[in-house]
PDB file of C-alpha atoms in Angstrom:
ATOM      1  CA  MET A   1      82.661  99.599 113.883  1.00 62.00           C
ATOM      2  CA  SER A   2      83.724 103.127 112.875  1.00 85.00           C
ATOM      3  CA  PHE A   3      86.487 103.385 110.279  1.00 94.00           C
ATOM      4  CA  LEU A   4      87.984 106.425 112.056  1.00 96.00           C
ATOM      5  CA  LYS A   5      87.254 106.922 115.746  1.00 96.00           C
ATOM      6  CA  LEU A   6      88.478 109.619 118.128  1.00 97.00           C
ATOM      7  CA  GLU A   7      87.430 109.490 121.770  1.00 97.00           C
ATOM      8  CA  GLY A   8      88.237 112.125 124.384  1.00 97.00           C
ATOM      9  CA  ILE A   9      91.232 113.538 122.510  1.00 97.00           C
ATOM     10  CA  GLU A  10      93.250 116.134 124.399  1.00 97.00           C
ATOM     11  CA  ALA A  11      96.352 117.831 122.989  1.00 97.00           C
ATOM     12  CA  TYR A  12      98.764 120.639 123.788  1.00 96.00           C
ATOM     13  CA  TYR A  13     101.138 123.026 122.052  1.00 95.00           C
ATOM     14  CA  GLY A  14     103.799 123.231 124.713  1.00 94.00           C
ATOM     15  CA  PRO A  15     102.054 124.401 127.906  1.00 95.00           C
ATOM     16  CA  SER A  16      98.927 125.590 126.033  1.00 96.00           C
ATOM     17  CA  GLN A  17      96.067 123.133 125.749  1.00 96.00           C
ATOM     18  CA  ALA A  18      94.379 123.149 122.328  1.00 97.00           C
ATOM     19  CA  LEU A  19      92.023 120.162 122.490  1.00 97.00           C
ATOM     20  CA  PHE A  20      89.958 119.388 125.579  1.00 97.00           C
ATOM     21  CA  GLY A  21      87.909 116.386 124.497  1.00 96.00           C
ATOM     22  CA  VAL A  22      87.297 115.722 120.808  1.00 98.00           C
ATOM     23  CA  ASP A  23      85.013 112.832 119.849  1.00 97.00           C
ATOM     24  CA  LEU A  24      84.527 111.897 116.207  1.00 97.00           C
ATOM     25  CA  ALA A  25      83.356 108.783 114.383  1.00 96.00           C
ATOM     26  CA  LEU A  26      83.486 108.276 110.622  1.00 96.00           C
ATOM     27  CA  GLY A  27      82.269 105.224 108.762  1.00 94.00           C
ATOM     28  CA  GLU A  28      84.055 103.666 105.793  1.00 92.00           C
ATOM     29  CA  GLY A  29      83.145 105.515 102.609  1.00 92.00           C
ATOM     30  CA  GLU A  30      81.424 108.324 104.517  1.00 96.00           C
ATOM     31  CA  VAL A  31      82.055 112.053 104.292  1.00 97.00           C
ATOM     32  CA  CYS A  32      82.223 113.962 107.577  1.00 97.00           C
ATOM     33  CA  ALA A  33      82.249 117.749 107.865  1.00 97.00           C
ATOM     34  CA  LEU A  34      84.409 119.032 110.718  1.00 97.00           C
ATOM     35  CA  MET A  35      83.145 122.504 111.541  1.00 96.00           C
ATOM     36  CA  GLY A  36      83.469 125.301 114.069  1.00 95.00           C
ATOM     37  CA  ARG A  37      84.408 128.949 114.300  1.00 92.00           C
ATOM     38  CA  ASN A  38      88.011 130.011 113.749  1.00 91.00           C
ATOM     39  CA  GLY A  39      90.443 128.835 116.420  1.00 91.00           C
ATOM     40  CA  MET A  40      88.190 126.126 117.834  1.00 94.00           C
ATOM     41  CA  GLY A  41      90.528 123.182 117.206  1.00 95.00           C
ATOM     42  CA  LYS A  42      89.701 121.890 113.719  1.00 96.00           C
ATOM     43  CA  SER A  43      93.226 122.029 112.297  1.00 95.00           C
ATOM     44  CA  SER A  44      94.648 120.724 115.581  1.00 96.00           C
ATOM     45  CA  THR A  45      92.328 117.728 115.301  1.00 97.00           C
ATOM     46  CA  ILE A  46      93.540 117.096 111.753  1.00 96.00           C
ATOM     47  CA  LYS A  47      97.139 117.289 112.984  1.00 96.00           C
ATOM     48  CA  VAL A  48      96.426 114.753 115.739  1.00 97.00           C
ATOM     49  CA  ILE A  49      94.890 112.321 113.246  1.00 97.00           C
ATOM     50  CA  CYS A  50      97.911 112.673 110.935  1.00 96.00           C
ATOM     51  CA  ARG A  51     100.309 112.382 113.902  1.00 96.00           C
ATOM     52  CA  LEU A  52     101.707 115.878 113.361  1.00 95.00           C
ATOM     53  CA  LEU A  53     100.574 116.702 116.912  1.00 95.00           C
ATOM     54  CA  ASP A  54     100.694 114.212 119.770  1.00 95.00           C
ATOM     55  CA  HIS A  55      97.647 113.791 121.966  1.00 95.00           C
ATOM     56  CA  THR A  56      98.061 113.403 125.701  1.00 95.00           C
ATOM     57  CA  ARG A  57      94.749 111.715 126.472  1.00 96.00           C
ATOM     58  CA  GLY A  58      92.087 109.813 124.577  1.00 96.00           C
ATOM     59  CA  SER A  59      92.131 107.169 121.856  1.00 96.00           C
ATOM     60  CA  LEU A  60      92.633 107.368 118.091  1.00 96.00           C
ATOM     61  CA  ARG A  61      91.973 104.415 115.799  1.00 95.00           C
ATOM     62  CA  LEU A  62      91.848 103.927 112.042  1.00 95.00           C
ATOM     63  CA  ASP A  63      90.104 100.736 110.936  1.00 93.00           C
ATOM     64  CA  GLY A  64      90.790  99.315 114.389  1.00 91.00           C
ATOM     65  CA  GLN A  65      94.491 100.207 114.348  1.00 93.00           C
ATOM     66  CA  ASP A  66      95.796 102.349 117.199  1.00 94.00           C
ATOM     67  CA  LEU A  67      97.588 105.340 115.667  1.00 93.00           C
ATOM     68  CA  ALA A  68      98.751 106.809 118.976  1.00 90.00           C
ATOM     69  CA  HIS A  69     102.427 105.937 118.713  1.00 86.00           C
ATOM     70  CA  LEU A  70     102.908 106.055 114.953  1.00 91.00           C
ATOM     71  CA  PRO A  71     105.141 108.700 113.363  1.00 93.00           C
ATOM     72  CA  PRO A  72     103.515 110.717 110.554  1.00 93.00           C
ATOM     73  CA  HIS A  73     105.013 108.684 107.688  1.00 92.00           C
ATOM     74  CA  LYS A  74     103.678 105.425 109.127  1.00 93.00           C
ATOM     75  CA  ALA A  75     100.245 106.991 109.695  1.00 92.00           C
ATOM     76  CA  ALA A  76     100.276 107.969 106.030  1.00 92.00           C
ATOM     77  CA  ARG A  77     101.130 104.397 105.063  1.00 92.00           C
ATOM     78  CA  ALA A  78      98.206 103.213 107.187  1.00 93.00           C
ATOM     79  CA  GLY A  79      95.937 105.016 104.745  1.00 93.00           C
ATOM     80  CA  LEU A  80      95.850 108.742 105.582  1.00 96.00           C
ATOM     81  CA  GLY A  81      96.063 111.352 102.840  1.00 95.00           C
ATOM     82  CA  LEU A  82      96.282 115.010 103.858  1.00 93.00           C
ATOM     83  CA  VAL A  83      95.417 118.108 101.832  1.00 93.00           C
ATOM     84  CA  PRO A  84      96.932 120.667 104.212  1.00 88.00           C
ATOM     85  CA  GLU A  85      95.783 124.207 104.857  1.00 83.00           C
ATOM     86  CA  GLY A  86      97.886 126.543 102.738  1.00 75.00           C
ATOM     87  CA  ARG A  87      98.538 123.955  99.980  1.00 73.00           C
ATOM     88  CA  ARG A  88     102.322 123.560 100.653  1.00 83.00           C
ATOM     89  CA  CYS A  89     103.378 122.389  97.220  1.00 90.00           C
ATOM     90  CA  PHE A  90     107.073 121.944  96.428  1.00 89.00           C
ATOM     91  CA  PRO A  91     107.594 125.233  94.543  1.00 90.00           C
ATOM     92  CA  ASN A  92     110.713 124.293  92.577  1.00 91.00           C
ATOM     93  CA  LEU A  93     109.370 120.936  91.384  1.00 94.00           C
ATOM     94  CA  SER A  94     107.168 120.535  88.343  1.00 96.00           C
ATOM     95  CA  VAL A  95     103.523 119.572  88.575  1.00 96.00           C
ATOM     96  CA  TYR A  96     104.399 116.014  87.578  1.00 96.00           C
ATOM     97  CA  GLU A  97     107.263 115.820  90.075  1.00 95.00           C
ATOM     98  CA  ASN A  98     105.007 117.079  92.873  1.00 94.00           C
ATOM     99  CA  LEU A  99     102.483 114.382  92.068  1.00 95.00           C
ATOM    100  CA  ILE A 100     104.895 111.465  91.904  1.00 94.00           C
ATOM    101  CA  ALA A 101     106.969 112.560  94.912  1.00 90.00           C
ATOM    102  CA  ALA A 102     104.722 110.711  97.353  1.00 83.00           C
ATOM    103  CA  ALA A 103     103.007 108.286  94.977  1.00 92.00           C
ATOM    104  CA  ARG A 104     102.172 104.820  96.225  1.00 92.00           C
ATOM    105  CA  PRO A 105     100.768 101.840  94.280  1.00 93.00           C
ATOM    106  CA  GLY A 106      97.030 101.880  93.668  1.00 93.00           C
ATOM    107  CA  PRO A 107      94.308 103.126  91.343  1.00 95.00           C
ATOM    108  CA  TRP A 108      95.251 106.787  91.682  1.00 96.00           C
ATOM    109  CA  ASP A 109      97.999 107.631  89.200  1.00 96.00           C
ATOM    110  CA  PHE A 110      98.882 110.626  87.034  1.00 96.00           C
ATOM    111  CA  ALA A 111      96.283 109.716  84.409  1.00 96.00           C
ATOM    112  CA  ARG A 112      93.460 109.463  86.920  1.00 96.00           C
ATOM    113  CA  VAL A 113      94.441 112.695  88.695  1.00 96.00           C
ATOM    114  CA  SER A 114      94.600 114.376  85.273  1.00 96.00           C
ATOM    115  CA  ASP A 115      91.071 113.189  84.561  1.00 96.00           C
ATOM    116  CA  LEU A 116      89.914 114.774  87.812  1.00 96.00           C
ATOM    117  CA  PHE A 117      91.885 117.994  87.181  1.00 95.00           C
ATOM    118  CA  PRO A 118      92.689 118.375  83.442  1.00 95.00           C
ATOM    119  CA  ARG A 119      94.558 121.612  84.123  1.00 93.00           C
ATOM    120  CA  LEU A 120      97.270 119.661  85.913  1.00 95.00           C
ATOM    121  CA  ALA A 121      97.928 117.640  82.769  1.00 95.00           C
ATOM    122  CA  GLU A 122      98.116 120.866  80.739  1.00 95.00           C
ATOM    123  CA  ARG A 123     100.710 122.238  83.174  1.00 95.00           C
ATOM    124  CA  ARG A 124     102.563 118.974  83.709  1.00 95.00           C
ATOM    125  CA  ASP A 125     106.046 120.449  83.179  1.00 95.00           C
ATOM    126  CA  GLN A 126     105.483 123.834  84.838  1.00 94.00           C
ATOM    127  CA  SER A 127     106.919 124.530  88.285  1.00 95.00           C
ATOM    128  CA  ALA A 128     104.407 124.594  91.113  1.00 93.00           C
ATOM    129  CA  ALA A 129     105.507 128.158  91.912  1.00 93.00           C
ATOM    130  CA  SER A 130     104.187 129.309  88.517  1.00 94.00           C
ATOM    131  CA  LEU A 131     100.646 128.034  89.153  1.00 93.00           C
ATOM    132  CA  SER A 132      97.721 130.089  90.370  1.00 91.00           C
ATOM    133  CA  GLY A 133      96.440 129.548  93.895  1.00 90.00           C
ATOM    134  CA  GLY A 134      93.573 127.456  92.612  1.00 91.00           C
ATOM    135  CA  GLU A 135      95.854 125.299  90.489  1.00 93.00           C
ATOM    136  CA  GLN A 136      98.150 124.784  93.472  1.00 93.00           C
ATOM    137  CA  GLN A 137      95.143 123.609  95.470  1.00 93.00           C
ATOM    138  CA  MET A 138      94.283 121.113  92.734  1.00 94.00           C
ATOM    139  CA  LEU A 139      97.900 119.975  92.826  1.00 95.00           C
ATOM    140  CA  SER A 140      97.808 119.555  96.598  1.00 95.00           C
ATOM    141  CA  LEU A 141      94.645 117.466  96.360  1.00 95.00           C
ATOM    142  CA  GLY A 142      96.051 115.437  93.487  1.00 96.00           C
ATOM    143  CA  ARG A 143      99.273 114.793  95.399  1.00 95.00           C
ATOM    144  CA  ALA A 144      97.289 113.440  98.365  1.00 95.00           C
ATOM    145  CA  LEU A 145      95.306 111.180  96.044  1.00 97.00           C
ATOM    146  CA  MET A 146      98.528 109.818  94.541  1.00 96.00           C
ATOM    147  CA  THR A 147      99.307 108.282  97.942  1.00 95.00           C
ATOM    148  CA  ASN A 148      96.174 106.150  97.381  1.00 96.00           C
ATOM    149  CA  PRO A 149      94.676 106.821 100.814  1.00 96.00           C
ATOM    150  CA  ARG A 150      91.689 105.165 102.426  1.00 95.00           C
ATOM    151  CA  LEU A 151      90.891 108.374 104.314  1.00 96.00           C
ATOM    152  CA  LEU A 152      91.375 111.789 102.707  1.00 97.00           C
ATOM    153  CA  LEU A 153      91.552 114.810 105.025  1.00 97.00           C
ATOM    154  CA  LEU A 154      90.910 118.242 103.504  1.00 96.00           C
ATOM    155  CA  ASP A 155      91.825 121.194 105.719  1.00 93.00           C
ATOM    156  CA  GLU A 156      90.196 124.374 104.348  1.00 91.00           C
ATOM    157  CA  ALA A 157      90.700 123.223 100.758  1.00 88.00           C
ATOM    158  CA  THR A 158      88.603 126.078  99.296  1.00 90.00           C
ATOM    159  CA  GLU A 159      89.849 128.873 101.572  1.00 87.00           C
ATOM    160  CA  GLY A 160      90.813 132.054  99.706  1.00 85.00           C
ATOM    161  CA  LEU A 161      90.025 130.728  96.236  1.00 86.00           C
ATOM    162  CA  ALA A 162      87.994 132.446  93.529  1.00 88.00           C
ATOM    163  CA  PRO A 163      84.354 131.271  93.370  1.00 91.00           C
ATOM    164  CA  VAL A 164      84.813 129.456  90.053  1.00 91.00           C
ATOM    165  CA  VAL A 165      87.818 127.542  91.412  1.00 90.00           C
ATOM    166  CA  ARG A 166      85.986 126.699  94.630  1.00 92.00           C
ATOM    167  CA  GLN A 167      83.262 125.121  92.516  1.00 93.00           C
ATOM    168  CA  GLU A 168      85.864 122.990  90.702  1.00 93.00           C
ATOM    169  CA  ILE A 169      87.221 121.736  94.019  1.00 93.00           C
ATOM    170  CA  TRP A 170      83.727 120.940  95.315  1.00 95.00           C
ATOM    171  CA  ALA A 171      82.898 119.147  92.048  1.00 95.00           C
ATOM    172  CA  ALA A 172      86.008 117.013  92.566  1.00 95.00           C
ATOM    173  CA  VAL A 173      84.949 116.205  96.139  1.00 95.00           C
ATOM    174  CA  ARG A 174      81.523 115.132  94.908  1.00 95.00           C
ATOM    175  CA  ARG A 175      83.155 112.873  92.327  1.00 94.00           C
ATOM    176  CA  LEU A 176      85.366 111.319  94.977  1.00 95.00           C
ATOM    177  CA  LYS A 177      82.284 110.528  97.036  1.00 94.00           C
ATOM    178  CA  SER A 178      80.276 109.080  94.174  1.00 92.00           C
ATOM    179  CA  GLU A 179      83.036 107.224  92.314  1.00 91.00           C
ATOM    180  CA  THR A 180      85.263 105.861  95.098  1.00 91.00           C
ATOM    181  CA  GLY A 181      84.870 104.085  98.436  1.00 84.00           C
ATOM    182  CA  MET A 182      87.171 106.605 100.087  1.00 93.00           C
ATOM    183  CA  ALA A 183      86.249 108.182 103.408  1.00 96.00           C
ATOM    184  CA  LEU A 184      86.636 111.960 103.615  1.00 97.00           C
ATOM    185  CA  LEU A 185      87.005 114.337 106.551  1.00 97.00           C
ATOM    186  CA  VAL A 186      86.404 117.882 105.325  1.00 97.00           C
ATOM    187  CA  VAL A 187      87.145 121.096 107.202  1.00 96.00           C
ATOM    188  CA  ASP A 188      85.328 123.987 105.536  1.00 93.00           C
ATOM    189  CA  LYS A 189      83.056 126.916 106.324  1.00 91.00           C
ATOM    190  CA  SER A 190      80.584 126.542 103.448  1.00 91.00           C
ATOM    191  CA  LEU A 191      77.422 124.998 104.847  1.00 93.00           C
ATOM    192  CA  ALA A 192      75.692 125.100 101.479  1.00 92.00           C
ATOM    193  CA  GLU A 193      78.412 123.050  99.794  1.00 94.00           C
ATOM    194  CA  LEU A 194      78.908 120.696 102.714  1.00 95.00           C
ATOM    195  CA  ARG A 195      75.197 119.882 102.750  1.00 94.00           C
ATOM    196  CA  GLN A 196      75.578 118.525  99.214  1.00 93.00           C
ATOM    197  CA  VAL A 197      78.391 116.100 100.045  1.00 95.00           C
ATOM    198  CA  ALA A 198      78.654 115.346 103.790  1.00 96.00           C
ATOM    199  CA  ASP A 199      76.878 112.487 105.537  1.00 96.00           C
ATOM    200  CA  GLN A 200      77.868 113.474 109.074  1.00 96.00           C
ATOM    201  CA  CYS A 201      78.890 116.654 110.864  1.00 97.00           C
ATOM    202  CA  VAL A 202      81.028 117.246 113.961  1.00 97.00           C
ATOM    203  CA  ILE A 203      81.185 120.747 115.438  1.00 97.00           C
ATOM    204  CA  LEU A 204      83.978 121.889 117.738  1.00 97.00           C
ATOM    205  CA  GLU A 205      83.946 124.733 120.217  1.00 96.00           C
ATOM    206  CA  ARG A 206      87.008 125.619 122.279  1.00 94.00           C
ATOM    207  CA  GLY A 207      88.650 122.315 121.507  1.00 96.00           C
ATOM    208  CA  THR A 208      85.656 120.169 122.456  1.00 97.00           C
ATOM    209  CA  THR A 209      83.015 118.350 120.436  1.00 98.00           C
ATOM    210  CA  VAL A 210      79.780 120.177 121.180  1.00 97.00           C
ATOM    211  CA  TRP A 211      77.546 118.737 118.450  1.00 97.00           C
ATOM    212  CA  SER A 212      77.594 115.700 116.173  1.00 96.00           C
ATOM    213  CA  GLY A 213      75.026 114.039 113.986  1.00 96.00           C
ATOM    214  CA  PRO A 214      73.735 113.712 110.417  1.00 96.00           C
ATOM    215  CA  MET A 215      74.504 116.683 108.181  1.00 96.00           C
ATOM    216  CA  ALA A 216      70.805 116.971 107.419  1.00 94.00           C
ATOM    217  CA  GLU A 217      70.205 117.827 111.084  1.00 95.00           C
ATOM    218  CA  VAL A 218      72.474 120.883 111.052  1.00 95.00           C
ATOM    219  CA  THR A 219      69.551 123.291 111.246  1.00 93.00           C
ATOM    220  CA  SER A 220      69.738 127.081 111.133  1.00 91.00           C
ATOM    221  CA  THR A 221      69.429 127.034 114.935  1.00 94.00           C
ATOM    222  CA  VAL A 222      72.462 124.764 115.273  1.00 94.00           C
ATOM    223  CA  ALA A 223      74.396 126.864 112.744  1.00 93.00           C
ATOM    224  CA  ASP A 224      73.549 130.123 114.520  1.00 92.00           C
ATOM    225  CA  GLN A 225      74.529 128.704 117.904  1.00 93.00           C
ATOM    226  CA  TYR A 226      77.843 127.127 116.973  1.00 93.00           C
ATOM    227  CA  LEU A 227      78.940 128.568 113.629  1.00 92.00           C
ATOM    228  CA  GLY A 228      77.645 132.137 113.589  1.00 81.00           C
ATOM    229  CA  VAL A 229      79.841 135.153 114.226  1.00 56.00           C
TER     230      VAL A 229
END
Protein backbone atom coordinates (compact mmCIF):
# COMPACT_ATOMS: atom_id res chain seq x y z
CA MET A 1 0.00 0.00 0.00
CA SER A 2 1.26 3.51 -0.84
CA PHE A 3 2.24 5.70 2.10
CA LEU A 4 0.81 8.80 0.37
CA LYS A 5 -1.84 8.34 -2.30
CA LEU A 6 -3.74 10.94 -4.32
CA GLU A 7 -6.37 9.79 -6.80
CA GLY A 8 -8.29 12.06 -9.17
CA ILE A 9 -7.73 15.22 -7.12
CA GLU A 10 -9.61 18.29 -8.33
CA ALA A 11 -9.43 21.68 -6.62
CA TYR A 12 -10.51 25.27 -7.14
CA TYR A 13 -9.53 28.79 -6.11
CA GLY A 14 -12.97 30.31 -5.94
CA PRO A 15 -14.57 29.80 -9.37
CA SER A 16 -11.22 28.98 -11.06
CA GLN A 17 -10.28 25.32 -11.29
CA ALA A 18 -6.59 24.65 -10.59
CA LEU A 19 -6.39 20.85 -10.43
CA PHE A 20 -8.24 18.64 -12.90
CA GLY A 21 -7.14 15.15 -11.89
CA VAL A 22 -3.90 14.65 -9.98
CA ASP A 23 -2.76 11.09 -9.25
CA LEU A 24 0.31 10.46 -7.12
CA ALA A 25 1.60 7.51 -5.12
CA LEU A 26 4.60 7.60 -2.78
CA GLY A 27 5.96 4.67 -0.82
CA GLU A 28 7.24 4.89 2.74
CA GLY A 29 10.84 6.10 2.76
CA GLU A 30 10.74 7.01 -0.93
CA VAL A 31 11.59 10.32 -2.57
CA CYS A 32 9.22 11.55 -5.27
CA ALA A 33 9.93 14.48 -7.59
CA LEU A 34 6.84 16.51 -8.45
CA MET A 35 7.62 18.33 -11.68
CA GLY A 36 6.04 20.43 -14.40
CA ARG A 37 6.34 23.82 -16.03
CA ASN A 38 5.40 26.94 -14.09
CA GLY A 39 1.71 27.25 -13.27
CA MET A 40 0.86 23.60 -13.86
CA GLY A 41 -0.45 22.84 -10.37
CA LYS A 42 2.56 21.69 -8.33
CA SER A 43 2.16 24.14 -5.45
CA SER A 44 -1.62 23.66 -5.51
CA THR A 45 -1.07 19.93 -5.10
CA ILE A 46 1.21 20.57 -2.12
CA LYS A 47 -1.46 22.82 -0.61
CA VAL A 48 -4.11 20.12 -1.03
CA ILE A 49 -1.90 17.54 0.70
CA CYS A 50 -1.26 19.94 3.61
CA ARG A 51 -4.96 20.89 3.74
CA LEU A 52 -4.26 24.53 2.89
CA LEU A 53 -6.53 24.08 -0.15
CA ASP A 54 -9.65 21.92 -0.12
CA HIS A 55 -10.20 19.46 -2.95
CA THR A 56 -13.65 19.02 -4.40
CA ARG A 57 -13.19 15.57 -5.92
CA GLY A 58 -10.84 12.64 -5.51
CA SER A 59 -9.23 10.90 -2.55
CA LEU A 60 -6.22 11.78 -0.38
CA ARG A 61 -4.73 9.32 2.09
CA LEU A 62 -1.61 9.27 4.25
CA ASP A 63 -0.68 5.82 5.57
CA GLY A 64 -4.29 4.78 5.02
CA GLN A 65 -5.75 7.77 6.86
CA ASP A 66 -8.22 9.94 4.96
CA LEU A 67 -7.00 13.54 5.17
CA ALA A 68 -9.96 15.05 3.33
CA HIS A 69 -11.68 16.68 6.29
CA LEU A 70 -8.68 17.48 8.48
CA PRO A 71 -7.70 21.09 9.19
CA PRO A 72 -4.05 21.94 8.46
CA HIS A 73 -2.84 21.61 12.07
CA LYS A 74 -4.27 18.09 12.36
CA ALA A 75 -2.75 17.11 9.00
CA ALA A 76 0.59 18.28 10.36
CA ARG A 77 0.10 16.15 13.46
CA ALA A 78 -0.64 13.18 11.20
CA GLY A 79 2.94 13.43 10.00
CA LEU A 80 3.23 16.18 7.36
CA GLY A 81 6.12 18.63 7.42
CA LEU A 82 6.09 21.50 4.92
CA VAL A 83 9.00 23.58 3.64
CA PRO A 84 6.94 26.26 1.88
CA GLU A 85 7.83 28.22 -1.22
CA GLY A 86 9.24 31.57 -0.14
CA ARG A 87 10.61 30.26 3.20
CA ARG A 88 8.18 32.23 5.46
CA CYS A 89 10.30 32.35 8.59
CA PHE A 90 9.13 34.38 11.59
CA PRO A 91 11.33 37.46 11.00
CA ASN A 92 11.30 38.88 14.53
CA LEU A 93 12.08 35.57 16.24
CA SER A 94 15.58 34.22 16.67
CA VAL A 95 16.83 31.18 14.80
CA TYR A 96 16.36 29.07 17.92
CA GLU A 97 12.86 30.43 18.54
CA ASN A 98 11.86 29.71 14.94
CA LEU A 99 13.03 26.13 15.32
CA ILE A 100 11.30 25.38 18.61
CA ALA A 101 8.07 27.20 17.72
CA ALA A 102 6.57 24.11 16.10
CA ALA A 103 8.76 21.41 17.65
CA ARG A 104 7.21 18.07 18.47
CA PRO A 105 8.75 15.09 20.32
CA GLY A 106 11.02 12.87 18.26
CA PRO A 107 14.57 12.39 17.04
CA TRP A 108 14.78 15.78 15.34
CA ASP A 109 15.82 18.41 17.88
CA PHE A 110 18.01 21.52 17.84
CA ALA A 111 21.21 19.48 18.09
CA ARG A 112 20.34 17.26 15.15
CA VAL A 113 19.20 20.19 12.98
CA SER A 114 22.46 21.96 13.89
CA ASP A 115 24.40 18.92 12.73
CA LEU A 116 22.59 19.08 9.39
CA PHE A 117 23.03 22.87 9.11
CA PRO A 118 25.92 24.07 11.34
CA ARG A 119 25.30 27.67 10.30
CA LEU A 120 22.02 27.65 12.20
CA ALA A 121 23.86 26.83 15.41
CA GLU A 122 26.32 29.66 14.73
CA ARG A 123 23.40 32.08 14.31
CA ARG A 124 21.25 30.64 17.08
CA ASP A 125 20.45 34.01 18.70
CA GLN A 126 20.18 36.11 15.53
CA SER A 127 16.77 37.17 14.24
CA ALA A 128 15.56 35.35 11.15
CA ALA A 129 15.28 38.72 9.37
CA SER A 130 19.06 39.16 9.64
CA LEU A 131 19.85 35.90 7.81
CA SER A 132 20.70 35.54 4.15
CA GLY A 133 18.18 33.95 1.82
CA GLY A 134 20.06 30.68 1.89
CA GLU A 135 20.25 30.65 5.67
CA GLN A 136 16.52 31.36 5.87
CA GLN A 137 15.93 28.37 3.61
CA MET A 138 18.01 26.19 5.93
CA LEU A 139 15.95 27.54 8.82
CA SER A 140 12.69 26.75 7.04
CA LEU A 141 13.83 23.19 6.37
CA GLY A 142 15.09 22.80 9.92
CA ARG A 143 11.81 24.10 11.33
CA ALA A 144 9.87 21.50 9.31
CA LEU A 145 12.19 18.76 10.58
CA MET A 146 11.61 19.87 14.17
CA THR A 147 7.97 18.79 13.78
CA ASN A 148 9.36 15.25 13.33
CA PRO A 149 7.32 14.47 10.21
CA ARG A 150 6.93 11.16 8.44
CA LEU A 151 6.52 12.95 5.11
CA LEU A 152 8.53 16.07 4.28
CA LEU A 153 7.25 18.28 1.44
CA LEU A 154 9.72 20.71 -0.15
CA ASP A 155 8.17 23.33 -2.42
CA GLU A 156 10.91 24.93 -4.57
CA ALA A 157 13.42 24.74 -1.72
CA THR A 158 16.36 25.81 -3.93
CA GLU A 159 14.57 28.51 -5.94
CA GLY A 160 16.52 31.78 -6.19
CA LEU A 161 19.48 30.63 -4.12
CA ALA A 162 23.16 30.99 -4.98
CA PRO A 163 24.69 27.83 -6.51
CA VAL A 164 26.82 27.07 -3.45
CA VAL A 165 23.78 27.30 -1.16
CA ARG A 166 21.69 25.16 -3.51
CA GLN A 167 24.35 22.47 -3.21
CA GLU A 168 24.13 22.63 0.60
CA ILE A 169 20.37 22.15 0.45
CA TRP A 170 20.69 19.22 -1.97
CA ALA A 171 23.39 17.66 0.25
CA ALA A 172 20.95 17.88 3.17
CA VAL A 173 18.21 16.21 1.10
CA ARG A 174 20.58 13.38 0.21
CA ARG A 175 21.43 12.92 3.88
CA LEU A 176 17.75 12.81 4.79
CA LYS A 177 17.24 10.06 2.23
CA SER A 178 20.23 7.99 3.29
CA GLU A 179 20.05 8.47 7.07
CA THR A 180 16.30 8.49 7.81
CA GLY A 181 13.20 6.51 6.85
CA MET A 182 11.38 9.72 5.98
CA ALA A 183 9.40 10.02 2.77
CA LEU A 184 10.01 13.17 0.72
CA LEU A 185 7.96 14.92 -1.94
CA VAL A 186 10.18 17.43 -3.73
CA VAL A 187 9.07 20.19 -6.09
CA ASP A 188 12.07 21.48 -8.03
CA LYS A 189 13.21 22.26 -11.56
CA SER A 190 16.70 20.74 -11.41
CA LEU A 191 16.59 17.43 -13.24
CA ALA A 192 20.28 16.79 -12.63
CA GLU A 193 19.91 17.07 -8.86
CA LEU A 194 16.61 15.24 -8.71
CA ARG A 195 18.10 12.30 -10.60
CA GLN A 196 20.57 11.86 -7.74
CA VAL A 197 17.93 11.64 -5.00
CA ALA A 198 14.45 10.81 -6.35
CA ASP A 199 13.06 7.30 -6.73
CA GLN A 200 9.86 8.31 -8.51
CA CYS A 201 8.68 11.22 -10.63
CA VAL A 202 5.21 12.67 -11.24
CA ILE A 203 4.78 15.33 -13.93
CA LEU A 204 1.82 17.70 -14.02
CA GLU A 205 0.47 19.63 -16.97
CA ARG A 206 -2.48 22.00 -16.63
CA GLY A 207 -3.44 20.53 -13.29
CA THR A 208 -3.39 16.91 -14.43
CA THR A 209 -0.92 14.07 -13.99
CA VAL A 210 0.42 13.40 -17.47
CA TRP A 211 3.41 11.19 -16.63
CA SER A 212 4.54 9.10 -13.66
CA GLY A 213 7.16 6.45 -13.19
CA PRO A 214 10.70 5.78 -11.95
CA MET A 215 13.00 8.80 -12.02
CA ALA A 216 15.44 6.81 -14.12
CA GLU A 217 12.84 6.71 -16.90
CA VAL A 218 12.59 10.49 -17.21
CA THR A 219 14.40 10.52 -20.54
CA SER A 220 15.38 13.59 -22.55
CA THR A 221 12.29 12.96 -24.70
CA VAL A 222 10.01 13.04 -21.65
CA ALA A 223 11.79 16.15 -20.33
CA ASP A 224 11.51 17.96 -23.67
CA GLN A 225 7.83 17.10 -23.99
CA TYR A 226 6.67 18.04 -20.51
CA LEU A 227 9.36 20.20 -18.91
CA GLY A 228 10.91 22.17 -21.76
CA VAL A 229 10.12 25.80 -22.45
